[in-house]
Every structure is written in C-alpha cells, then in structure tokens.
Coordinates of C-alpha atoms and ligand atoms in Angstrom, one line a residue:
X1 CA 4.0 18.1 -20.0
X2 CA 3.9 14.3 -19.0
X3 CA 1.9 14.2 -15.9
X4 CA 2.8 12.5 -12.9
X5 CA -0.2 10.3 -13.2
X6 CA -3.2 10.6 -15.4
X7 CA -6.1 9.2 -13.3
X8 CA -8.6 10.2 -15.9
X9 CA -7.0 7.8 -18.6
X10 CA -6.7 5.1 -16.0
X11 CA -10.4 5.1 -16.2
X12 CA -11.0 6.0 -19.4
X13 CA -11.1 2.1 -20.7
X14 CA -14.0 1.1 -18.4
X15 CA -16.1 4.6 -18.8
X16 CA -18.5 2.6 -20.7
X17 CA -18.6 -0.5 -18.1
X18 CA -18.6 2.0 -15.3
X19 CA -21.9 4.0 -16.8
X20 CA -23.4 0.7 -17.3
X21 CA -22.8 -0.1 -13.8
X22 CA -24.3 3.3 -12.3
X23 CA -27.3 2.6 -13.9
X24 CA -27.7 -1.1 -12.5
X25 CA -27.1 -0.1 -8.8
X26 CA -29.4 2.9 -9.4
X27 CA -32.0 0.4 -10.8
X28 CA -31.2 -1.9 -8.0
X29 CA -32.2 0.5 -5.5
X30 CA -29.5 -0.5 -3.0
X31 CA -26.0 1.4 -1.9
X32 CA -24.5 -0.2 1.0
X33 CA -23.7 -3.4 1.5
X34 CA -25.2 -5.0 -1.0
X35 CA -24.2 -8.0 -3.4
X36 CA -21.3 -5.7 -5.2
X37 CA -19.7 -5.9 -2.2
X38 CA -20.5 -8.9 -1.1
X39 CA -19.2 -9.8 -4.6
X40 CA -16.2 -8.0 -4.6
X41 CA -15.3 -9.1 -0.7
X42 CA -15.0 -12.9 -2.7
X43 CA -13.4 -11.5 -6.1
X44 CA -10.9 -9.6 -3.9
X45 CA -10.2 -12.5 -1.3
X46 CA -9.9 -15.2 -4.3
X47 CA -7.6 -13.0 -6.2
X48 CA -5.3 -12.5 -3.3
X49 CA -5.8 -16.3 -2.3
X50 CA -7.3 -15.7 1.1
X51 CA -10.1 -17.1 2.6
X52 CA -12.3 -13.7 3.5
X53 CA -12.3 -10.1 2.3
X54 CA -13.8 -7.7 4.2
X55 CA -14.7 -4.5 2.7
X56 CA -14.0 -0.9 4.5
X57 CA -14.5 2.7 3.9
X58 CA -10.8 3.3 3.4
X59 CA -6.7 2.0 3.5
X60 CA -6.1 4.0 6.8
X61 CA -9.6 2.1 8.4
X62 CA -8.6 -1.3 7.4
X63 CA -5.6 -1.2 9.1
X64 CA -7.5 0.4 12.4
X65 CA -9.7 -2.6 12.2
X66 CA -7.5 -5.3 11.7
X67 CA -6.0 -3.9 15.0
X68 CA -9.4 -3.3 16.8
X69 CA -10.3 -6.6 15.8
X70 CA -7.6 -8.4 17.5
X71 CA -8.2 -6.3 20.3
X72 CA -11.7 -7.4 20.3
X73 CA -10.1 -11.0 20.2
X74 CA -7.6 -10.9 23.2
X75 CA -4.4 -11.2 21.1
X76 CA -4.0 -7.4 21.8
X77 CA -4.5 -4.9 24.2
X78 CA -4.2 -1.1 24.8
X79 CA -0.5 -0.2 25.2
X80 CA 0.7 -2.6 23.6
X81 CA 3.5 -2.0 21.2
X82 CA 3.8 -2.2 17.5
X83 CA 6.7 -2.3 15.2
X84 CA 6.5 -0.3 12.5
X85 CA 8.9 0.9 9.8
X86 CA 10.1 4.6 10.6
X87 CA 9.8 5.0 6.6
X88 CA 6.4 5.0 5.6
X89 CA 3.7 7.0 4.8
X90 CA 2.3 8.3 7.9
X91 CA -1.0 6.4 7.8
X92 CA 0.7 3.0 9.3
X93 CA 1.8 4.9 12.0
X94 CA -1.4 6.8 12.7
X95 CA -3.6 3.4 12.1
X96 CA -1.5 2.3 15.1
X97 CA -1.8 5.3 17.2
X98 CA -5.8 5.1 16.3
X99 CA -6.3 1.7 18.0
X100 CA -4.5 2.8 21.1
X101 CA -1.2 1.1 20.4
X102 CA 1.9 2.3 20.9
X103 CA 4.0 2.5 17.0
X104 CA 7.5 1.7 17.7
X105 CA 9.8 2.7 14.7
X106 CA 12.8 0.3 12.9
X107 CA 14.6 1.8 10.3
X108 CA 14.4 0.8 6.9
X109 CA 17.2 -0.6 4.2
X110 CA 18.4 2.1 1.6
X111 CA 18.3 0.2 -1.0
X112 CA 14.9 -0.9 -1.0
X113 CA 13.6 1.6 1.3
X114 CA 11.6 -1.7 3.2
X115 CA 12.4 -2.1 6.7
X116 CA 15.6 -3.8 7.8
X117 CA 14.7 -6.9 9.5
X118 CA 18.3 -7.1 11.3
X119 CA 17.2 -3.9 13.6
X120 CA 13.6 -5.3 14.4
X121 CA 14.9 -7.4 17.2
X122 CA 17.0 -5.0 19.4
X123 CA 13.5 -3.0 19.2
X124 CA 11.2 -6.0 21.0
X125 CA 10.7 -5.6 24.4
X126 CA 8.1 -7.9 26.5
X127 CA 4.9 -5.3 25.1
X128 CA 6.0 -6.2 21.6
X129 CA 2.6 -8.0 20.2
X130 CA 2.7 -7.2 16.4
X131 CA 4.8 -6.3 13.4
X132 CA 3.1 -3.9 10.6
X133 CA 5.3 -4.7 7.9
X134 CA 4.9 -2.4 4.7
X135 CA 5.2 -3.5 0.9
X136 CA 6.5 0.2 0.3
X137 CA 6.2 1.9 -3.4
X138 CA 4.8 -1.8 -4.4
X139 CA 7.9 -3.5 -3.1
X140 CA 7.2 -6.6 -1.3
X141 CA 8.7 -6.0 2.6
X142 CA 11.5 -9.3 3.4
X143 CA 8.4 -11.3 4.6
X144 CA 10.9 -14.6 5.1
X145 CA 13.2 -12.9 7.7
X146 CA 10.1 -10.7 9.3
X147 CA 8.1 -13.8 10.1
X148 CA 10.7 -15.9 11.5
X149 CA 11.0 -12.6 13.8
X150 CA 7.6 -13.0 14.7
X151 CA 7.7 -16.7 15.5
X152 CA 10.7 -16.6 18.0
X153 CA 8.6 -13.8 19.4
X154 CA 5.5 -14.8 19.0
X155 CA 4.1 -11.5 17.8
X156 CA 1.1 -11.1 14.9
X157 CA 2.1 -10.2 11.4
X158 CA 0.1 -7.7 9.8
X159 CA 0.9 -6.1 6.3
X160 CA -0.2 -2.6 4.9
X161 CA -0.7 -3.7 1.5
X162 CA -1.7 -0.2 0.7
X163 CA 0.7 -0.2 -2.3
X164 CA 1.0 -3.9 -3.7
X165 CA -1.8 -5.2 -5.0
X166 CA -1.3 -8.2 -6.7
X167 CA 2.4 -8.3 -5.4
X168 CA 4.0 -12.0 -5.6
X169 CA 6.2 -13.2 -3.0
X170 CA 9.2 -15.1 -5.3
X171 CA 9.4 -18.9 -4.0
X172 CA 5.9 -19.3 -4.4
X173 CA 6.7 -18.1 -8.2
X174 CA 7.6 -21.8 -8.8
X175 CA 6.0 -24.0 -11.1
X176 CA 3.0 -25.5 -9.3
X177 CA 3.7 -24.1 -5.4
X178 CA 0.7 -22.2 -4.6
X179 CA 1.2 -19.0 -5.7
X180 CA 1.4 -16.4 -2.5
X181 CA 0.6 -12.3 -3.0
X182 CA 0.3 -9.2 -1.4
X183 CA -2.5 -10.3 1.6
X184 CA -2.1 -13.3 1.6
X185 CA 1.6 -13.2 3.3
X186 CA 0.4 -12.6 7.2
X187 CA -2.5 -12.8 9.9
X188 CA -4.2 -10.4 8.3
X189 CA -4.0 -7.3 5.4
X190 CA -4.9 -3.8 4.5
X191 CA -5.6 -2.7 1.4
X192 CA -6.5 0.6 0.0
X193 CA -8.5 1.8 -3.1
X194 CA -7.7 5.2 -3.1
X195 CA -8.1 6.1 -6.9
X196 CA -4.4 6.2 -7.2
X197 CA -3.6 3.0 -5.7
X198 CA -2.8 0.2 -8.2
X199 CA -6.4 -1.0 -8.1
X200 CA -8.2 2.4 -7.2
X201 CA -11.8 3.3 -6.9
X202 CA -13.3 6.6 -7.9
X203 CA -13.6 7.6 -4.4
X204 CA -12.1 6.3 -1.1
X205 CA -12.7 2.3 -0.3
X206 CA -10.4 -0.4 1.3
X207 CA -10.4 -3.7 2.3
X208 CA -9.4 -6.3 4.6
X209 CA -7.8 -9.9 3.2
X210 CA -7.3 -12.3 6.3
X211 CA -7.7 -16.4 6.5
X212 CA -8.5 -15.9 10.3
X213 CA -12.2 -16.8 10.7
X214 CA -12.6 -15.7 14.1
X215 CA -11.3 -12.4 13.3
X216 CA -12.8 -12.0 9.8
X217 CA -16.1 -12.7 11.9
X218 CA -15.5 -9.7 14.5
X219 CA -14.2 -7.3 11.6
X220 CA -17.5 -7.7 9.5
X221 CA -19.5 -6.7 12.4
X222 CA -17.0 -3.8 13.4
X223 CA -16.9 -2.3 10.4
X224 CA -21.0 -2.0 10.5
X225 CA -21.4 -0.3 14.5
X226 CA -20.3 -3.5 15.6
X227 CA -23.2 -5.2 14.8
X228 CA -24.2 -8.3 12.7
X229 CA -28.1 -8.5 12.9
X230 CA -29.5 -4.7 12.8
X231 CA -29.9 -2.9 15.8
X232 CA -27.9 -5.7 18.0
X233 CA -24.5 -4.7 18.7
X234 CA -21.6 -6.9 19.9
X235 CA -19.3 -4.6 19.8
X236 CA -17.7 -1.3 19.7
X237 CA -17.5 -0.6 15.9
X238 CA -17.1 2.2 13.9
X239 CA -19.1 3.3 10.3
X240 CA -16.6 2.1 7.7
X241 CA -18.3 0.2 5.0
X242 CA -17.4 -0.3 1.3
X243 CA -19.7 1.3 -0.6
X244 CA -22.1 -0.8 -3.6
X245 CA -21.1 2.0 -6.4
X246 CA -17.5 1.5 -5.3
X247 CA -17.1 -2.4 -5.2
X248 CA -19.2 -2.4 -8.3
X249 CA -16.8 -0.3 -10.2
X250 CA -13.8 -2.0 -8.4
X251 CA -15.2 -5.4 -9.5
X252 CA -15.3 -4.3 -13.0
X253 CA -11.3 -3.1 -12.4
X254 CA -9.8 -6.5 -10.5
X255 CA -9.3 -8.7 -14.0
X256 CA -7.3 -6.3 -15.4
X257 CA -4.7 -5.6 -12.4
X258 CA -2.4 -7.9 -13.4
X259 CA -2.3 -6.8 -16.7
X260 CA -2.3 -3.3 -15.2
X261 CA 0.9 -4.4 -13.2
X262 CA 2.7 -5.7 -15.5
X263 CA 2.6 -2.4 -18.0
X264 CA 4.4 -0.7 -14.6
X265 CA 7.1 -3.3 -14.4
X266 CA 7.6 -2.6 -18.2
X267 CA 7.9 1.3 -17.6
X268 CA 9.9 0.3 -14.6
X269 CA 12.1 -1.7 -16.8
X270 CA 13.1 0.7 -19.1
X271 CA 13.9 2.9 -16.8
X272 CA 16.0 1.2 -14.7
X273 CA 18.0 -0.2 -17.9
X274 CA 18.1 3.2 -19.6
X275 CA 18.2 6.0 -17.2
X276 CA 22.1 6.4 -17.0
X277 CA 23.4 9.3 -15.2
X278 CA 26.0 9.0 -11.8
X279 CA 23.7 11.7 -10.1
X280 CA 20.9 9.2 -9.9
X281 CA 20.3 6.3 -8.1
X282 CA 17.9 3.9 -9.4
X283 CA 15.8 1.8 -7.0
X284 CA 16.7 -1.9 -6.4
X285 CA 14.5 -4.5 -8.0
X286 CA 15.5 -8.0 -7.3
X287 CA 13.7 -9.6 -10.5
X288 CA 12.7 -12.9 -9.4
X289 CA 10.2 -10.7 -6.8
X290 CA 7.2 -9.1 -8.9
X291 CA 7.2 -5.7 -7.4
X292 CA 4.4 -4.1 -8.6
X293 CA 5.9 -0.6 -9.0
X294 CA 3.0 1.8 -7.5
X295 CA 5.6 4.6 -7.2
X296 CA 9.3 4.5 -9.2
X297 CA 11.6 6.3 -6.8
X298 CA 14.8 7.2 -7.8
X299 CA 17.4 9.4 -5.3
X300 CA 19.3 12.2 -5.8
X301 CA 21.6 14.2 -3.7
X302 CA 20.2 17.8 -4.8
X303 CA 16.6 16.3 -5.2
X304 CA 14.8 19.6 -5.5
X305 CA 17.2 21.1 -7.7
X306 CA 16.1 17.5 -10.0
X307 CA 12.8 18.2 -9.7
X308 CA 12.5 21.7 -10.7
X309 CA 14.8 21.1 -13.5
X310 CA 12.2 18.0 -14.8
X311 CA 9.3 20.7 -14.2
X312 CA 11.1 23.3 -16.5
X313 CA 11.6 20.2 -19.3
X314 CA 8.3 18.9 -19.2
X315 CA 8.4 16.0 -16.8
X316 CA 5.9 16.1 -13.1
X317 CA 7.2 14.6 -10.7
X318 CA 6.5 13.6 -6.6
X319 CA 7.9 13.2 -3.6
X320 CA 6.7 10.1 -1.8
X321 CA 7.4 11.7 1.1
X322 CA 9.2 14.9 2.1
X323 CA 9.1 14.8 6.0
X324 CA 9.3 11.5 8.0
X325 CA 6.6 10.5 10.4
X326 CA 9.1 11.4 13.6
X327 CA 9.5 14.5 12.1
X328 CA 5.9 15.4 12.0
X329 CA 4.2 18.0 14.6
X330 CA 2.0 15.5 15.2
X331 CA 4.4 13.5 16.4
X332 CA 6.5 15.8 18.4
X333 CA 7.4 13.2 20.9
X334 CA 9.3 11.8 18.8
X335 CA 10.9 15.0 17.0
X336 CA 14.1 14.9 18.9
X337 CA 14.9 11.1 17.4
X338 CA 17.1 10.3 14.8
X339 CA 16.7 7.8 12.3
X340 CA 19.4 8.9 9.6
X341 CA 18.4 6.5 7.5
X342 CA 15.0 7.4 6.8
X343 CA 15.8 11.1 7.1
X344 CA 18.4 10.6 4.4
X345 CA 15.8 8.8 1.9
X346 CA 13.2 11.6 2.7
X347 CA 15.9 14.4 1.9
X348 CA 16.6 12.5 -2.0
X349 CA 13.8 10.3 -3.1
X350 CA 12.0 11.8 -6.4
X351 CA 8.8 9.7 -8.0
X352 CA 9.2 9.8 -11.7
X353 CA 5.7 9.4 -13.5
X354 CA 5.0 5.9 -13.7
X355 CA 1.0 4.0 -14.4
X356 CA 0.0 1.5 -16.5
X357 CA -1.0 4.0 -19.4
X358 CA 2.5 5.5 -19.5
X359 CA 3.3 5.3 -23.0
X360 CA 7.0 3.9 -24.4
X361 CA 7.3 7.3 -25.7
X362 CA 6.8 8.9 -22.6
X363 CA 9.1 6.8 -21.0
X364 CA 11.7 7.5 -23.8
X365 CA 11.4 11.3 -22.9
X366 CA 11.7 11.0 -19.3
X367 CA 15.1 8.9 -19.9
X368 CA 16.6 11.6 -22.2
X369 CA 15.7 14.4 -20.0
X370 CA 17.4 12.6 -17.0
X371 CA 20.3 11.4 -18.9
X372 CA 21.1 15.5 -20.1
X373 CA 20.4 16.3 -16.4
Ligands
LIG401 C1 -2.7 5.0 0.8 C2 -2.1 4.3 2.0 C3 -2.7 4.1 3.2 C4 -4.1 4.6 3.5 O1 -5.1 4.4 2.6 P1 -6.3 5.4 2.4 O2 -7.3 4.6 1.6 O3 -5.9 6.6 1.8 O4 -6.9 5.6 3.8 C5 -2.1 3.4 4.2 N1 -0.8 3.0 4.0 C6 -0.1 3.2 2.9 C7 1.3 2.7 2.8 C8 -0.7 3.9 1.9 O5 0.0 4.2 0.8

C-alpha cells in the first residue's frame, strides 16, 4: 500500500538530531519560551524575509492573533467584516469567527481552487476591513490582483500561510529582486506546524511572520496572557505559546524545507506530465510560480468511485475537503447559500499521496494505476 503520507519517514532523517535535541532542552531545564524559540522566531522570520516571527501554540491561533492584535491596535473592530475564500479549510473561517469578526465568503477559481479576485469587490461593503487570502494546497493565492483590491479599499491583507511554507511569489523570482515568499506577501502571516504541514513539528506549533512593529509588539504579549513583564498585563491575551521542544526540533527542520519542497514539485511534476486519463483533471500549475505542493489534488466527476478503486489497487488517498464551510452545522446560517463553485470542487477533488520522501517508484505506480482507471 503507498500511504497517503508517511509522517514517520518524514522524521526519520533527523531522529538522531531530534534525540540530541531532547536531551539539551532537558539538560537546559527550561520549556517555554526559551532561546529555541526565541531562535527559531529569527530563523523563521529570516527565512521568510520578514522582520519578526512570533511563535504560537498552533496555525488556527496565529491567525486569531493576528486578528486580535489589530483589534488591540484600532485597525479593527468587532463586527467588522472579513473576506474570506468560501473554499478553504474551515479553520480560516473559524479564526475569523473567533476574533469576533464577521467571515464573508468569495468564491474561488476552479482551476486553481484560490479565490477569484474578480468577485472580491461586488462582496465589499463599508464594514469590509480585511482580506484573508489563502495559499491553498501550497498554491500561492493571486496576491497582485488581491492587494490592489485592498488598496482602492483600503482594507489589511492577511494570509493563511498554513500550507505554503517557503512558497515564492514569481516576479520577485528575478535575478537580484528581493526574493518575496509565503509571509512575507501581506500585513501580516499565519503559519502552521502541524506535523503534516510542509515544515511540521511533532506536535501542534504555529507562528506569526509580520514586518509590522507595533503589532509584532502587541502579538508577543498576547500570545503570553497579554503580558510582557510577568504578572503585568496590557492586555487581553490568551495561553498560546510555541513550545522550547517544538522550536528546537522545528529549528533543526527549517534548512532542509526548500530541499523538502522541491522533492514535492518533482512528484508533482511527474504526475502532472504522466498521469493521462480524460476522467481526470490535473491541477493547474503556472511554472514560473513555485507552488509548494502540500496537497496534489486532482478532480474527478465520480470521485469516490476513484478513490475506492485506488484503495482496492494499493494507492491511499484524501479528500482535502468533503463538505464546504457553508455547508457545515456549524455554520447553519449559512446552509441555505450557494456557492456552486466551491460545492462542485468539494464533490470531485481527490489528494493523491504526495511528501518529500515519495519515492520515483511510487510515483510511477500511482501513474499506472490512474492511467488503467
Ligand atoms: C492547518 C491549517 C490551519 C490551522 O493550523 P493548525 O495548526 O492545525 O491549528 C489553518 N488554515 C489552513 C489552510 C490549514 O491548512
């Protein structure tokens, strides 16, 4: 059976680093915020060419602070509303719900499942203050387009960079021009390190990439009870910290991202060359953007009738994700909406196995099995 992913021979390269590790922080003495993180806050910021990094417990909480935080700040305020795109996974939309923000949903482009900037405007009205825009699958969102949006509106860009690490925006891929990723592309970023994110931890830890000092200021006291200097506390925070044991071992996992990365865009290569067969569709990839492939998701009209037949030859796949937020219960507001769209991508997208230890022969095998399909 090729598994979906294989987390345990993600890791398997630094077990030795990683046990070496253990025993430092246990020698050290000290678990929470402590210099790993403080190391990793710079290693993270300076890979993703921002000026801070702020560490947090998790993906969903980063993207709560950065919202909290510009509450904090005066550029929002309860009520206001947030677009949002109406294909995601649920977490950008509950992030904004969290911070007592009203999510308002645009529907995405089918071809590469990002939102369509076209339908953001007919969505702003005068409580409009930000745009989440989300690099979905690894696939950097049309930055260009959404921040000339936001600048005839003026509303905050924020980006869920929950599944592009180390994602390069094209025209800074030109000799010499600074080169732009992931986090560094808005007024601020959230990053997970869930273990299966491209950069994962062995546990839950996030961060936050911004080169706004005021609010890089407010979000490292808010992420520690709202407080700077113990037992003084400026604000209301919350308890979401990124652990010493997780930054430590995430430190030890950053130089090897891009490395990491580019095995994926290899897989992802192959199988967008190879995989030929009229009942699949393979996902766009506009090669001068670096998409950093954290999912590869194909659509098919009869996608569980795909995936069952994959199962029975050997292949685990995903579905990335099989109901859409405003179809949720938690949502039920918004159950009677339609956004065809996003309901059609839910109904046929399929994740074919895809990391940076998926082997050429693997790959091979996945292609012949869909091709016979
Ligand atoms: C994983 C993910 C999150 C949340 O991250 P956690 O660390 O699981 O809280 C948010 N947004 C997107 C798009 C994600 O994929």
């Amino acid at each position: 059976m090729i598994s979906f992913l294989d987390l345990k021979k993600i890791n398997e390269p630094y077990e030795t680093a990683f046990q070496e590790k253990l025993k430092s922080v246990l020698e050290n003495g000290w678990y929470i915020l402590g210099k790993e993180t403080a190391v990793f806050e710079s290693n993270f910021s300076s890979y993703c060419g921002t000026k801070y990094g702020i560490g947090a417990g998790n993906g969903f909480d980063a993207l709560v602070l950065i919202f909290k935080g510009y509450i904090e700040l005066g550029k929002l305020k309860k009520g206001d509303e947030v677009i949002v795109p109406a294909n995601t996974y649920i977490a950008s939309i509950l992030a904004i719900s969290q911070a007592d923000l009203i999510p308002v949903l645009v529907e995405p482009r089918l071809e590469t499942y990002n939102i369509n900037p076209d339908l953001i405007e007919s969505k702003i009205t005068s409580r409009t203050k930000a745009i989440l825009a989300v690099h979905l699958y690894g696939q950097l969102a049309e930055m260009n387009a959404i921040h000339k949006i936001a600048n005839q509106n003026n509303l905050l860009v924020i980006e869920d960079a929950a599944q592009a690490h180390g994602a390069v925006l094209a025209e800074s891929r030109k000799p010499k021009a600074e080169s732009k990723k992931s986090g560094n592309l808005s007024n601020a970023a959230a990053f997970s390190f869930y273990p299966g994110k491209n950069l994962g931890a062995l546990g839950d830890g996030g961060a936050i990439t911004t080169n706004d000092a005021e609010l890089a200021k407010v979000l490292f006291s808010l992420r520690n009870y709202g407080s700077e200097k113990k037992y003084h506390n400026e604000f209301i925070g919350v308890n979401s910290r990124l652990d010493e044991l997780q930054a430590a071992f995430l430190n030890l996992k950053l130089p090897n991202l891009d490395n990491e990365n580019q095995k994926r865009r290899e897989a992802a290569k192959r199988y967008l060359t190879e995989i030929k067969n009229d009942k699949i569709i393979v996902p766009f990839w506009d090669l001068s953007e670096n998409h950093v492939f954290h999912l590869f998701v194909i659509r098919t009209e009869n996608r569980d009738q795909l995936q069952q037949y994959l199962l029975e030859n050997g292949v685990q796949t995903m579905v990335h994700y099989p109901i859409p937020p405003h179809q949720q219960k938690a949502f039920s507001e918004w159950n009677t909406l339609s956004f065809p769209i996003t309901e059609k991508i839910h109904n046929e997208v399929l994740s074919l196995p895809m990391s940076p230890v998926l082997t050429n022969d693997e790959v091979s095998f996945v292609v012949e099995i869909l091709n016979q399909y």
